[in-house]
Amino acid sequence: MKTIQTKKIIDTVAEMCIEANTFLSEDMLESLRTAESSEESENGKEILKTMLDNFEVAKRRTIPICQDTGMVVMFVSFGQDLMIADGSLEDALQAGVAKGYEEGYLRKSVVADPFIRTNTNNNTPAVIHYKVVPGDQLKIKILPKGFGSENTSALKMLKPSDGMAGVRDFVIKTVEAGSPNACAPIVVGVGVGGTMEKAALMAKEALGRPLWMRNPLDHVAALEDYLLEACNNLGIGPMGLGGVNTVLGVNVEVFPTHIAGLPVAVNISCYVNRHVEREL
Amino acid sequence: MTVINIKTPMSKEDRKKLKAGDHVQISGTIYTGRDAAHKRMIEALKKGSPLPVDFTDQLIYYVGPSPAKPGEIIGSAGPTTSGRMDAYTPELLEKGLGGMIGKGNRSEKVINSMMNHVAVYFGCVGGAGALLQSCIKSVEILAYEDLGTEAIRKIEVENFPAIVVIDTQGNNLYETERKKYLK
Ligand code: SF4
C-alpha cells in the first residue's frame, strides 16, 4: 500500500500556494495576450498591457501578482488505497497553507468568524473539497480566490420552464452587474443542475478548467460560446472602462437534477485566475 | 496618450482641472485605508473624536498590501473594490478629503458628495499589485496598526499611474465608455 508522509503534503501545498500567487498559468497568459491585441478601446488596451507587464514584474521579483492572495480553495482527490502517515490529511493541508502564506509573504486575508472578524493571521482555514477515488494517488488542486471577484458571484434556483434562456439571462445579468468590480476581463464558471450546493461547487471547479477546453457535450459547449460572445458584447471592457474584452472564457458544467428544479450558479474570477494542480 | 503629472496634496483648483478619462501619474504623499479602517474612522467621528489624519486635500488609496519581503518596504499593493467604502466616503469628503484611488464604480450618493466637495475618483489597474508596488518609495504606519494589512499607512509614491474615472463634475467613465462598445 502506498504511503505518503504528512510532511511531504505540507511542503507541497506550501509550494503550490506560492507558485499559484506568483505565476499565472499559460492558458490565462495566452488569452490575455490575445485580448490585448484585439482590444478596440484605447483605455482597455492600455489596461491589458499594464496587466501583462505586471505578470513580468511579479515573476521577476517573486512577489504576488496581486496583493489579494485570496482565500484558498482546494480540490483533493484521494485514492482509496492510499495511506497517510504521521497525522491527519486535513491538518497537513491546512498546515501547508499556513506555511506557504508565511514563507511566501502572501497576504493573510481570512477572518475567524464572519461577524467578529478577527484575522486568523495564517490564512487558514482553507475551504477543502474531498473526493474519494479508486487507486492510490493524491491529487491536489489549489485555487487561491480573490474576493473582488468572488463577491460578484451569484446563485439562483430557476424553474425548469426557465430553460436555457433563463440560464443565459441569469449568467449575463450576473456578469453585467459584477464585471467592473471583479477586475475584468473575467473568467466565468457556471454550474447548472444538481442541488444548490452542487451547482455552486461545479461553478467553482469550472474556473480551474483550461480556457481552451470546451465542455464535451455539444449543447453545453454551444452555451459556452453563446455566453462568451454575449458577455463581450456588453461593452464593459477591461476594469469596466469600456472595451470588447469583458470575459476571457466561460466554462459551464452540468449535472443531473430534480424534476422540479434548475439550479444555476455563477462563480466569477478576475483575470488573475490562479490554479495549480499536483499529483503525489 | 498624454499623461498629466500631479502632486499631492491637491487643491480644489487642481482637482477641478482634471477630467474623466485623463491619464495621470501621482507623486507625493497618499494615505491607505480600506474596510476596517473606514469603519473605525466613522465610529471615531460619531463619538466626536478626531480622525487619525487630517485629510484636507489629501488622497486615500484603497489598498491592503501583502507583507514586505525582507529588504523591501511593502509587498504587492494594488487597489481593492471601492464600492465597499461607499457607506463611509461622504463623511470623509465632508472632512475635506480631496479624492480616492481604487477600482470599481461608486454609488450615486458618493458621486453627489464628490460634486459638492470638489473631489476626484481615480481608478488604477486591479490585480497589478506587483507593478504598483514599485511606485511606492516609503511607508509609515500612521494608525490602527492592529488591523495589519488594513492599518492606515502614509506612503510616498512616485509616478503612480491612474485614470480619472469620476471627475468633480460627476462625469463617470463607467457610464460613458461602456456605451461606445455596447453591441
Ligand atoms: S479581483 Fe482578482 S485581480 Fe482584482 S484585486 Fe481581487 S484578486 Fe486581485
CSV table of C-alpha atoms and ligand atoms in Angstrom, one decimal:
chain,number,residue,atom,x,y,z
A,1,MET,CA,0.0,0.0,0.0
A,2,LYS,CA,1.3,3.4,-0.9
A,3,THR,CA,2.0,5.7,2.0
A,4,ILE,CA,2.5,9.5,1.9
A,5,GLN,CA,4.1,11.3,4.9
A,6,THR,CA,2.2,14.4,6.1
A,7,LYS,CA,5.5,16.4,5.9
A,8,LYS,CA,5.5,15.9,2.1
A,9,ILE,CA,1.9,17.1,1.9
A,10,ILE,CA,2.7,20.2,3.9
A,11,ASP,CA,5.7,21.2,1.8
A,12,THR,CA,3.9,20.5,-1.4
A,13,VAL,CA,0.9,22.6,-0.5
A,14,ALA,CA,3.1,25.4,0.7
A,15,GLU,CA,5.0,25.5,-2.6
A,16,MET,CA,1.8,25.4,-4.6
A,17,CYS,CA,0.3,28.4,-2.7
A,18,ILE,CA,3.4,30.4,-3.5
A,19,GLU,CA,3.5,29.3,-7.1
A,20,ALA,CA,-0.2,30.0,-7.7
A,21,ASN,CA,0.1,33.5,-6.4
A,22,THR,CA,3.3,34.4,-8.3
A,23,PHE,CA,2.9,32.8,-11.8
A,24,LEU,CA,-0.1,32.6,-13.9
A,25,SER,CA,-0.9,29.5,-16.0
A,26,GLU,CA,-0.1,29.6,-19.7
A,27,ASP,CA,-3.7,29.4,-20.8
A,28,MET,CA,-4.5,32.6,-18.9
A,29,LEU,CA,-1.5,34.4,-20.2
A,30,GLU,CA,-2.2,33.4,-23.7
A,31,SER,CA,-5.8,34.6,-23.6
A,32,LEU,CA,-4.8,37.9,-22.1
A,33,ARG,CA,-2.3,38.4,-24.9
A,34,THR,CA,-5.0,37.7,-27.4
A,35,ALA,CA,-7.3,40.2,-25.6
A,36,GLU,CA,-4.6,42.9,-25.7
A,37,SER,CA,-4.2,42.5,-29.4
A,38,SER,CA,-7.9,42.5,-30.2
A,39,GLU,CA,-9.0,45.3,-27.8
A,40,GLU,CA,-10.6,48.3,-29.6
A,41,SER,CA,-10.7,50.7,-26.7
A,42,GLU,CA,-7.6,52.8,-26.0
A,43,ASN,CA,-8.1,52.6,-22.2
A,44,GLY,CA,-8.8,48.9,-22.5
A,45,LYS,CA,-5.6,48.2,-24.4
A,46,GLU,CA,-3.5,50.3,-22.0
A,47,ILE,CA,-5.0,48.4,-19.0
A,48,LEU,CA,-4.4,45.0,-20.6
A,49,LYS,CA,-0.8,46.0,-21.3
A,50,THR,CA,-0.4,47.0,-17.7
A,51,MET,CA,-1.8,43.6,-16.6
A,52,LEU,CA,0.7,41.8,-18.8
A,53,ASP,CA,3.6,44.0,-17.6
A,54,ASN,CA,2.6,43.2,-14.0
A,55,PHE,CA,2.9,39.5,-14.5
A,56,GLU,CA,6.5,40.1,-15.6
A,57,VAL,CA,7.3,42.2,-12.5
A,58,ALA,CA,5.7,39.6,-10.2
A,59,LYS,CA,7.7,36.8,-11.8
A,60,ARG,CA,11.0,38.6,-11.9
A,61,ARG,CA,10.8,39.7,-8.3
A,62,THR,CA,8.8,36.7,-7.0
A,63,ILE,CA,6.2,38.8,-5.3
A,64,PRO,CA,2.4,38.2,-5.6
A,65,ILE,CA,0.8,39.2,-8.8
A,66,CYS,CA,-2.0,40.8,-6.8
A,67,GLN,CA,-2.0,41.8,-3.1
A,68,ASP,CA,-5.2,39.9,-2.6
A,69,THR,CA,-3.7,36.4,-2.4
A,70,GLY,CA,-7.1,35.1,-1.7
A,71,MET,CA,-8.8,32.5,0.5
A,72,VAL,CA,-7.5,29.1,-0.6
A,73,VAL,CA,-10.0,26.7,-2.1
A,74,MET,CA,-8.7,23.1,-2.6
A,75,PHE,CA,-10.0,20.2,-4.5
A,76,VAL,CA,-8.4,17.0,-3.2
A,77,SER,CA,-8.9,13.6,-4.9
A,78,PHE,CA,-7.9,10.9,-2.5
A,79,GLY,CA,-7.1,7.4,-3.8
A,80,GLN,CA,-8.9,4.8,-1.6
A,81,ASP,CA,-5.8,2.6,-1.5
A,82,LEU,CA,-3.6,5.3,-0.1
A,83,MET,CA,-2.3,5.7,3.5
A,84,ILE,CA,-1.4,8.9,5.2
A,85,ALA,CA,1.4,8.6,7.8
A,86,ASP,CA,2.2,10.9,10.7
A,87,GLY,CA,-1.0,12.7,11.2
A,88,SER,CA,-4.2,13.7,9.5
A,89,LEU,CA,-4.6,14.7,5.9
A,90,GLU,CA,-6.8,17.7,6.8
A,91,ASP,CA,-4.3,19.1,9.3
A,92,ALA,CA,-1.5,18.6,6.8
A,93,LEU,CA,-3.3,20.5,4.1
A,94,GLN,CA,-4.2,23.4,6.4
A,95,ALA,CA,-0.6,23.5,7.8
A,96,GLY,CA,0.7,23.6,4.2
A,97,VAL,CA,-1.5,26.7,3.5
A,98,ALA,CA,-0.2,28.4,6.7
A,99,LYS,CA,3.4,27.6,5.8
A,100,GLY,CA,3.0,28.8,2.2
A,101,TYR,CA,1.4,32.1,3.2
A,102,GLU,CA,4.0,32.8,5.8
A,103,GLU,CA,7.1,31.9,3.8
A,104,GLY,CA,5.8,33.4,0.6
A,105,TYR,CA,5.0,36.7,2.1
A,106,LEU,CA,1.4,36.3,1.0
A,107,ARG,CA,-1.4,38.3,2.5
A,108,LYS,CA,-3.4,36.8,5.3
A,109,SER,CA,-7.0,37.6,4.4
A,110,VAL,CA,-9.1,35.2,6.4
A,111,VAL,CA,-11.1,36.2,9.5
A,112,ALA,CA,-12.1,33.6,12.1
A,113,ASP,CA,-15.7,34.4,12.4
A,114,PRO,CA,-17.9,36.2,9.8
A,115,PHE,CA,-19.4,38.5,12.4
A,116,ILE,CA,-16.5,39.1,14.9
A,117,ARG,CA,-13.9,39.3,12.0
A,118,THR,CA,-10.6,38.8,13.7
A,119,ASN,CA,-7.8,37.8,11.3
A,120,THR,CA,-6.5,34.2,11.8
A,121,ASN,CA,-3.1,35.5,10.8
A,122,ASN,CA,-2.1,32.5,8.7
A,123,ASN,CA,-4.8,32.5,6.0
A,124,THR,CA,-6.3,29.3,7.3
A,125,PRO,CA,-8.7,27.6,7.2
A,126,ALA,CA,-8.7,26.8,3.5
A,127,VAL,CA,-12.0,25.5,2.1
A,128,ILE,CA,-11.3,21.9,1.1
A,129,HIS,CA,-13.4,19.7,-1.0
A,130,TYR,CA,-12.6,16.0,-1.0
A,131,LYS,CA,-13.4,13.2,-3.4
A,132,VAL,CA,-12.5,9.6,-2.8
A,133,VAL,CA,-11.4,7.9,-6.0
A,134,PRO,CA,-10.1,4.4,-7.0
A,135,GLY,CA,-6.3,4.0,-7.0
A,136,ASP,CA,-3.5,5.2,-4.7
A,137,GLN,CA,-3.0,8.8,-6.0
A,138,LEU,CA,-3.3,12.0,-4.0
A,139,LYS,CA,-4.3,14.8,-6.4
A,140,ILE,CA,-4.4,18.4,-5.0
A,141,LYS,CA,-5.7,21.4,-6.9
A,142,ILE,CA,-5.3,24.8,-5.3
A,143,LEU,CA,-7.3,27.9,-6.3
A,144,PRO,CA,-6.5,31.0,-4.2
A,145,LYS,CA,-9.7,33.0,-4.6
A,146,GLY,CA,-9.7,36.8,-4.5
A,147,PHE,CA,-12.8,38.4,-3.2
A,148,GLY,CA,-13.1,41.3,-5.5
A,149,SER,CA,-14.5,38.8,-8.0
A,150,GLU,CA,-15.9,36.2,-5.5
A,151,ASN,CA,-18.3,38.9,-4.2
A,152,THR,CA,-19.8,39.4,-7.6
A,153,SER,CA,-20.8,35.7,-7.9
A,154,ALA,CA,-24.5,34.6,-7.6
A,155,LEU,CA,-26.7,31.6,-7.4
A,156,LYS,CA,-30.4,31.2,-8.4
A,157,MET,CA,-32.9,28.3,-8.2
A,158,LEU,CA,-34.6,28.7,-11.6
A,159,LYS,CA,-37.7,26.8,-12.7
A,160,PRO,CA,-37.4,24.1,-15.3
A,161,SER,CA,-39.6,26.2,-17.6
A,162,ASP,CA,-37.0,28.9,-17.5
A,163,GLY,CA,-34.8,26.6,-19.5
A,164,MET,CA,-31.7,27.5,-21.5
A,165,ALA,CA,-33.0,31.1,-22.0
A,166,GLY,CA,-33.3,31.6,-18.2
A,167,VAL,CA,-29.8,30.3,-17.6
A,168,ARG,CA,-28.4,32.6,-20.3
A,169,ASP,CA,-30.2,35.6,-18.9
A,170,PHE,CA,-29.0,34.9,-15.3
A,171,VAL,CA,-25.4,34.5,-16.3
A,172,ILE,CA,-25.3,37.6,-18.5
A,173,LYS,CA,-27.0,39.7,-15.7
A,174,THR,CA,-24.5,38.5,-13.1
A,175,VAL,CA,-21.6,39.3,-15.4
A,176,GLU,CA,-23.1,42.7,-16.3
A,177,ALA,CA,-23.5,43.7,-12.6
A,178,GLY,CA,-20.2,42.4,-11.4
A,179,SER,CA,-17.5,42.9,-14.1
A,180,PRO,CA,-16.4,46.4,-13.2
A,181,ASN,CA,-15.6,45.4,-9.6
A,182,ALA,CA,-14.3,41.9,-10.5
A,183,CYS,CA,-11.2,43.2,-12.3
A,184,ALA,CA,-12.4,42.3,-15.8
A,185,PRO,CA,-11.6,40.7,-18.1
A,186,ILE,CA,-13.0,37.9,-16.0
A,187,VAL,CA,-13.4,34.1,-16.2
A,188,VAL,CA,-16.9,32.8,-15.6
A,189,GLY,CA,-17.5,29.4,-14.1
A,190,VAL,CA,-21.1,28.2,-14.3
A,191,GLY,CA,-22.7,25.2,-12.7
A,192,VAL,CA,-26.1,24.1,-13.9
A,193,GLY,CA,-28.2,21.3,-12.3
A,194,GLY,CA,-27.7,19.1,-9.2
A,195,THR,CA,-28.8,20.8,-5.9
A,196,MET,CA,-28.0,24.2,-4.6
A,197,GLU,CA,-24.5,23.3,-3.2
A,198,LYS,CA,-23.7,21.1,-6.2
A,199,ALA,CA,-24.3,23.9,-8.6
A,200,ALA,CA,-22.0,26.2,-6.6
A,201,LEU,CA,-19.3,23.6,-6.4
A,202,MET,CA,-19.4,22.9,-10.2
A,203,ALA,CA,-19.2,26.7,-10.8
A,204,LYS,CA,-16.0,26.9,-8.7
A,205,GLU,CA,-14.5,23.8,-10.3
A,206,ALA,CA,-15.3,25.2,-13.8
A,207,LEU,CA,-12.9,28.1,-13.1
A,208,GLY,CA,-10.0,25.7,-13.0
A,209,ARG,CA,-10.7,24.2,-16.4
A,210,PRO,CA,-8.2,25.4,-19.0
A,211,LEU,CA,-9.7,28.1,-21.2
A,212,TRP,CA,-9.1,26.3,-24.4
A,213,MET,CA,-11.1,23.2,-23.3
A,214,ARG,CA,-14.8,23.1,-24.2
A,215,ASN,CA,-17.5,21.1,-22.4
A,216,PRO,CA,-17.7,17.7,-24.2
A,217,LEU,CA,-21.5,18.0,-24.6
A,218,ASP,CA,-22.4,19.8,-27.7
A,219,HIS,CA,-25.3,21.8,-26.4
A,220,VAL,CA,-23.3,22.9,-23.3
A,221,ALA,CA,-20.3,23.9,-25.5
A,222,ALA,CA,-22.7,25.9,-27.6
A,223,LEU,CA,-24.0,27.6,-24.5
A,224,GLU,CA,-20.4,28.5,-23.5
A,225,ASP,CA,-19.8,30.0,-26.9
A,226,TYR,CA,-23.0,32.0,-26.8
A,227,LEU,CA,-22.3,33.4,-23.4
A,228,LEU,CA,-18.8,34.4,-24.3
A,229,GLU,CA,-19.9,36.4,-27.2
A,230,ALA,CA,-23.0,37.9,-25.5
A,231,CYS,CA,-20.9,39.0,-22.5
A,232,ASN,CA,-18.2,40.6,-24.6
A,233,ASN,CA,-20.9,42.5,-26.4
A,234,LEU,CA,-21.8,44.2,-23.2
A,235,GLY,CA,-19.1,46.8,-23.8
A,236,ILE,CA,-17.9,46.7,-20.2
A,237,GLY,CA,-14.2,46.0,-21.1
A,238,PRO,CA,-11.0,45.7,-19.0
A,239,MET,CA,-11.6,47.1,-15.5
A,240,GLY,CA,-15.1,48.2,-16.6
A,241,LEU,CA,-13.7,51.2,-18.5
A,242,GLY,CA,-15.1,50.2,-21.9
A,243,GLY,CA,-14.0,47.7,-24.5
A,244,VAL,CA,-14.6,44.4,-26.3
A,245,ASN,CA,-12.8,42.2,-23.8
A,246,THR,CA,-15.0,41.7,-20.7
A,247,VAL,CA,-14.8,37.9,-20.5
A,248,LEU,CA,-11.8,35.7,-21.3
A,249,GLY,CA,-13.7,32.4,-21.0
A,250,VAL,CA,-17.0,30.8,-19.9
A,251,ASN,CA,-16.8,27.3,-18.6
A,252,VAL,CA,-20.1,25.5,-17.9
A,253,GLU,CA,-20.5,22.2,-16.0
A,254,VAL,CA,-23.8,20.3,-15.8
A,255,PHE,CA,-25.2,17.6,-13.5
A,256,PRO,CA,-28.4,15.6,-13.3
A,257,THR,CA,-31.1,17.5,-11.3
A,258,HIS,CA,-34.5,17.1,-9.8
A,259,ILE,CA,-37.7,17.1,-11.9
A,260,ALA,CA,-38.8,20.3,-10.2
A,261,GLY,CA,-35.5,22.2,-10.4
A,262,LEU,CA,-32.9,24.1,-12.5
A,263,PRO,CA,-30.2,25.4,-10.1
A,264,VAL,CA,-27.7,27.7,-11.7
A,265,ALA,CA,-24.6,29.1,-10.0
A,266,VAL,CA,-22.2,31.7,-11.5
A,267,ASN,CA,-18.7,32.0,-9.9
A,268,ILE,CA,-16.7,34.9,-11.2
A,269,SER,CA,-12.9,35.0,-11.2
A,270,CYS,CA,-10.8,38.0,-12.1
A,271,TYR,CA,-8.1,37.7,-14.8
A,272,VAL,CA,-5.7,36.7,-12.1
A,273,ASN,CA,-7.4,33.3,-12.2
A,274,ARG,CA,-5.0,31.2,-10.2
A,275,HIS,CA,-5.0,27.4,-10.2
A,276,VAL,CA,-2.2,24.9,-9.7
A,277,GLU,CA,-2.5,21.1,-9.7
A,278,ARG,CA,-0.1,18.4,-8.5
A,279,GLU,CA,-0.2,14.7,-8.0
A,280,LEU,CA,1.6,13.0,-5.2
B,1,MET,CA,-1.7,59.4,-24.9
B,2,THR,CA,-0.8,62.4,-22.8
B,3,VAL,CA,-0.2,61.8,-19.1
B,4,ILE,CA,-0.8,64.6,-16.6
B,5,ASN,CA,1.7,64.7,-13.6
B,6,ILE,CA,0.0,65.6,-10.4
B,7,LYS,CA,1.4,66.3,-6.9
B,8,THR,CA,-0.4,65.7,-3.6
B,9,PRO,CA,-1.9,67.4,-1.7
B,10,MET,CA,-4.2,68.7,-4.4
B,11,SER,CA,-6.1,71.9,-4.0
B,12,LYS,CA,-9.7,72.3,-5.2
B,13,GLU,CA,-8.4,74.3,-8.1
B,14,ASP,CA,-6.1,71.5,-9.2
B,15,ARG,CA,-8.9,68.9,-8.8
B,16,LYS,CA,-11.3,70.9,-10.9
B,17,LYS,CA,-8.9,70.8,-13.8
B,18,LEU,CA,-9.0,67.0,-14.1
B,19,LYS,CA,-11.5,65.5,-16.5
B,20,ALA,CA,-12.8,61.9,-16.6
B,21,GLY,CA,-10.6,60.0,-18.9
B,22,ASP,CA,-7.4,61.8,-18.1
B,23,HIS,CA,-4.4,59.6,-17.5
B,24,VAL,CA,-2.3,60.8,-14.6
B,25,GLN,CA,0.8,60.0,-12.6
B,26,ILE,CA,0.5,60.8,-9.0
B,27,SER,CA,3.6,61.8,-6.9
B,28,GLY,CA,3.7,62.8,-3.2
B,29,THR,CA,2.1,61.5,0.0
B,30,ILE,CA,-1.1,59.4,-0.1
B,31,TYR,CA,-2.8,57.5,2.7
B,32,THR,CA,-4.0,53.9,2.6
B,33,GLY,CA,-7.2,52.7,4.2
B,34,ARG,CA,-9.9,50.1,3.5
B,35,ASP,CA,-12.9,48.4,5.1
B,36,ALA,CA,-11.9,48.1,8.8
B,37,ALA,CA,-10.0,51.5,8.9
B,38,HIS,CA,-13.0,53.3,7.4
B,39,LYS,CA,-15.4,51.7,9.9
B,40,ARG,CA,-13.2,52.8,12.8
B,41,MET,CA,-12.8,56.3,11.4
B,42,ILE,CA,-16.5,56.8,11.1
B,43,GLU,CA,-17.1,55.4,14.6
B,44,ALA,CA,-14.5,57.9,15.9
B,45,LEU,CA,-16.4,60.8,14.2
B,46,LYS,CA,-19.6,59.6,15.7
B,47,LYS,CA,-18.1,59.8,19.2
B,48,GLY,CA,-16.8,63.2,18.4
B,49,SER,CA,-13.1,62.0,18.4
B,50,PRO,CA,-10.7,63.4,15.8
B,51,LEU,CA,-9.6,61.4,12.7
B,52,PRO,CA,-6.1,60.0,12.8
B,53,VAL,CA,-5.1,62.0,9.8
B,54,ASP,CA,-6.1,65.5,8.5
B,55,PHE,CA,-7.4,64.5,5.1
B,56,THR,CA,-7.8,68.1,3.8
B,57,ASP,CA,-6.9,68.0,0.1
B,58,GLN,CA,-5.3,64.5,0.5
B,59,LEU,CA,-5.9,61.3,-1.4
B,60,ILE,CA,-6.9,57.9,0.1
B,61,TYR,CA,-5.8,54.8,-1.6
B,62,TYR,CA,-8.0,51.7,-1.0
B,63,VAL,CA,-5.4,49.0,-0.6
B,64,GLY,CA,-4.5,46.2,1.8
B,65,PRO,CA,-0.9,45.4,0.8
B,66,SER,CA,0.7,41.9,1.1
B,67,PRO,CA,3.6,41.7,3.6
B,68,ALA,CA,7.0,43.1,2.6
B,69,LYS,CA,9.7,40.6,1.7
B,70,PRO,CA,13.0,41.0,3.7
B,71,GLY,CA,14.8,44.2,2.5
B,72,GLU,CA,11.6,45.7,0.9
B,73,ILE,CA,9.2,48.3,2.4
B,74,ILE,CA,5.9,46.8,1.2
B,75,GLY,CA,4.5,43.9,-0.7
B,76,SER,CA,2.2,43.8,-3.6
B,77,ALA,CA,-0.1,46.8,-3.5
B,78,GLY,CA,-2.9,47.1,-6.0
B,79,PRO,CA,-6.4,48.6,-5.5
B,80,THR,CA,-9.4,47.0,-3.8
B,81,THR,CA,-13.0,47.4,-4.7
B,82,SER,CA,-14.1,51.0,-3.7
B,83,GLY,CA,-17.8,50.3,-3.5
B,84,ARG,CA,-17.4,48.7,-0.1
B,85,MET,CA,-16.3,52.1,1.2
B,86,ASP,CA,-19.3,53.9,-0.2
B,87,ALA,CA,-21.1,53.9,3.1
B,88,TYR,CA,-18.3,55.8,4.7
B,89,THR,CA,-16.9,58.1,2.0
B,90,PRO,CA,-19.3,61.0,2.1
B,91,GLU,CA,-18.4,61.7,5.7
B,92,LEU,CA,-14.7,61.8,4.9
B,93,LEU,CA,-15.3,64.1,1.9
B,94,GLU,CA,-17.1,66.4,4.3
B,95,LYS,CA,-13.9,66.5,6.3
B,96,GLY,CA,-12.0,67.8,3.3
B,97,LEU,CA,-10.8,64.6,1.6
B,98,GLY,CA,-9.7,65.5,-1.9
B,99,GLY,CA,-10.0,62.2,-3.7
B,100,MET,CA,-9.9,58.4,-3.6
B,101,ILE,CA,-7.9,55.8,-5.6
B,102,GLY,CA,-9.4,52.4,-6.1
B,103,LYS,CA,-11.3,50.2,-8.5
B,104,GLY,CA,-14.9,49.8,-9.5
B,105,ASN,CA,-17.9,52.1,-9.6
B,106,ARG,CA,-19.2,54.4,-6.8
B,107,SER,CA,-22.7,54.9,-5.5
B,108,GLU,CA,-24.8,57.9,-6.5
B,109,LYS,CA,-24.6,59.2,-3.0
B,110,VAL,CA,-20.8,59.2,-3.2
B,111,ILE,CA,-20.8,60.9,-6.6
B,112,ASN,CA,-23.1,63.6,-5.4
B,113,SER,CA,-21.0,64.2,-2.3
B,114,MET,CA,-17.9,64.3,-4.6
B,115,MET,CA,-19.5,67.0,-6.7
B,116,ASN,CA,-20.4,69.0,-3.6
B,117,HIS,CA,-16.9,68.8,-2.2
B,118,VAL,CA,-15.0,69.0,-5.5
B,119,ALA,CA,-13.4,65.6,-5.1
B,120,VAL,CA,-11.9,63.2,-7.8
B,121,TYR,CA,-12.1,59.5,-8.0
B,122,PHE,CA,-9.1,57.7,-9.7
B,123,GLY,CA,-9.1,54.2,-10.9
B,124,CYS,CA,-6.0,52.0,-11.2
B,125,VAL,CA,-5.5,48.6,-12.6
B,126,GLY,CA,-6.8,45.9,-10.3
B,127,GLY,CA,-4.5,43.0,-9.8
B,128,ALA,CA,-1.5,45.0,-10.9
B,129,GLY,CA,-0.1,44.9,-7.3
B,130,ALA,CA,3.5,44.0,-8.2
B,131,LEU,CA,3.8,46.8,-10.7
B,132,LEU,CA,2.1,49.4,-8.5
B,133,GLN,CA,4.4,48.4,-5.6
B,134,SER,CA,7.4,49.7,-7.5
B,135,CYS,CA,5.9,53.3,-7.4
B,136,ILE,CA,5.9,53.3,-3.6
B,137,LYS,CA,9.0,54.9,-2.1
B,138,SER,CA,8.3,54.9,1.6
B,139,VAL,CA,5.8,53.5,4.0
B,140,GLU,CA,4.9,54.5,7.6
B,141,ILE,CA,2.1,53.1,9.7
B,142,LEU,CA,0.1,56.0,11.0
B,143,ALA,CA,-2.8,54.5,12.8
B,144,TYR,CA,-4.7,51.3,13.7
B,145,GLU,CA,-1.6,49.1,13.5
B,146,ASP,CA,-3.6,46.2,15.0
B,147,LEU,CA,-5.5,46.0,11.7
B,148,GLY,CA,-2.4,44.6,10.0
B,149,THR,CA,-2.8,44.9,6.2
B,150,GLU,CA,-5.8,47.2,6.9
B,151,ALA,CA,-3.9,49.7,9.0
B,152,ILE,CA,-3.7,53.4,7.8
B,153,ARG,CA,-0.4,53.9,6.2
B,154,LYS,CA,1.3,57.1,4.9
B,155,ILE,CA,3.0,56.3,1.7
B,156,GLU,CA,5.2,58.3,-0.7
B,157,VAL,CA,4.5,57.5,-4.3
B,158,GLU,CA,6.3,58.4,-7.4
B,159,ASN,CA,4.6,58.4,-10.8
B,160,PHE,CA,1.8,56.2,-9.6
B,161,PRO,CA,-0.3,55.6,-12.7
B,162,ALA,CA,-4.1,56.1,-12.6
B,163,ILE,CA,-7.0,57.2,-14.7
B,164,VAL,CA,-9.6,59.9,-13.6
B,165,VAL,CA,-12.7,57.8,-13.6
B,166,ILE,CA,-15.1,60.3,-12.0
B,167,ASP,CA,-14.3,64.0,-12.1
B,168,THR,CA,-15.5,66.9,-10.0
B,169,GLN,CA,-18.4,67.4,-12.3
B,170,GLY,CA,-19.7,63.9,-11.8
B,171,ASN,CA,-18.6,62.7,-15.3
B,172,ASN,CA,-18.2,59.0,-14.9
B,173,LEU,CA,-16.2,56.8,-17.3
B,174,TYR,CA,-18.2,53.7,-16.2
B,175,GLU,CA,-21.2,55.3,-17.8
B,176,THR,CA,-19.7,56.9,-20.8
B,177,GLU,CA,-17.1,54.4,-22.1
B,178,ARG,CA,-19.2,51.3,-22.0
B,179,LYS,CA,-21.8,52.8,-24.4
B,180,LYS,CA,-19.1,53.1,-27.1
B,181,TYR,CA,-18.5,49.4,-27.2
B,182,LEU,CA,-22.0,48.1,-26.4
B,183,LYS,CA,-23.3,45.9,-29.2
C,1,SF4,S1,-10.4,40.6,-8.1
C,1,SF4,FE1,-8.6,39.5,-8.5
C,1,SF4,S2,-7.2,40.9,-9.5
C,1,SF4,FE2,-8.8,42.1,-8.6
C,1,SF4,S3,-7.9,42.7,-6.6
C,1,SF4,FE3,-9.1,40.8,-6.3
C,1,SF4,S4,-7.7,39.1,-6.5
C,1,SF4,FE4,-6.7,40.9,-7.4
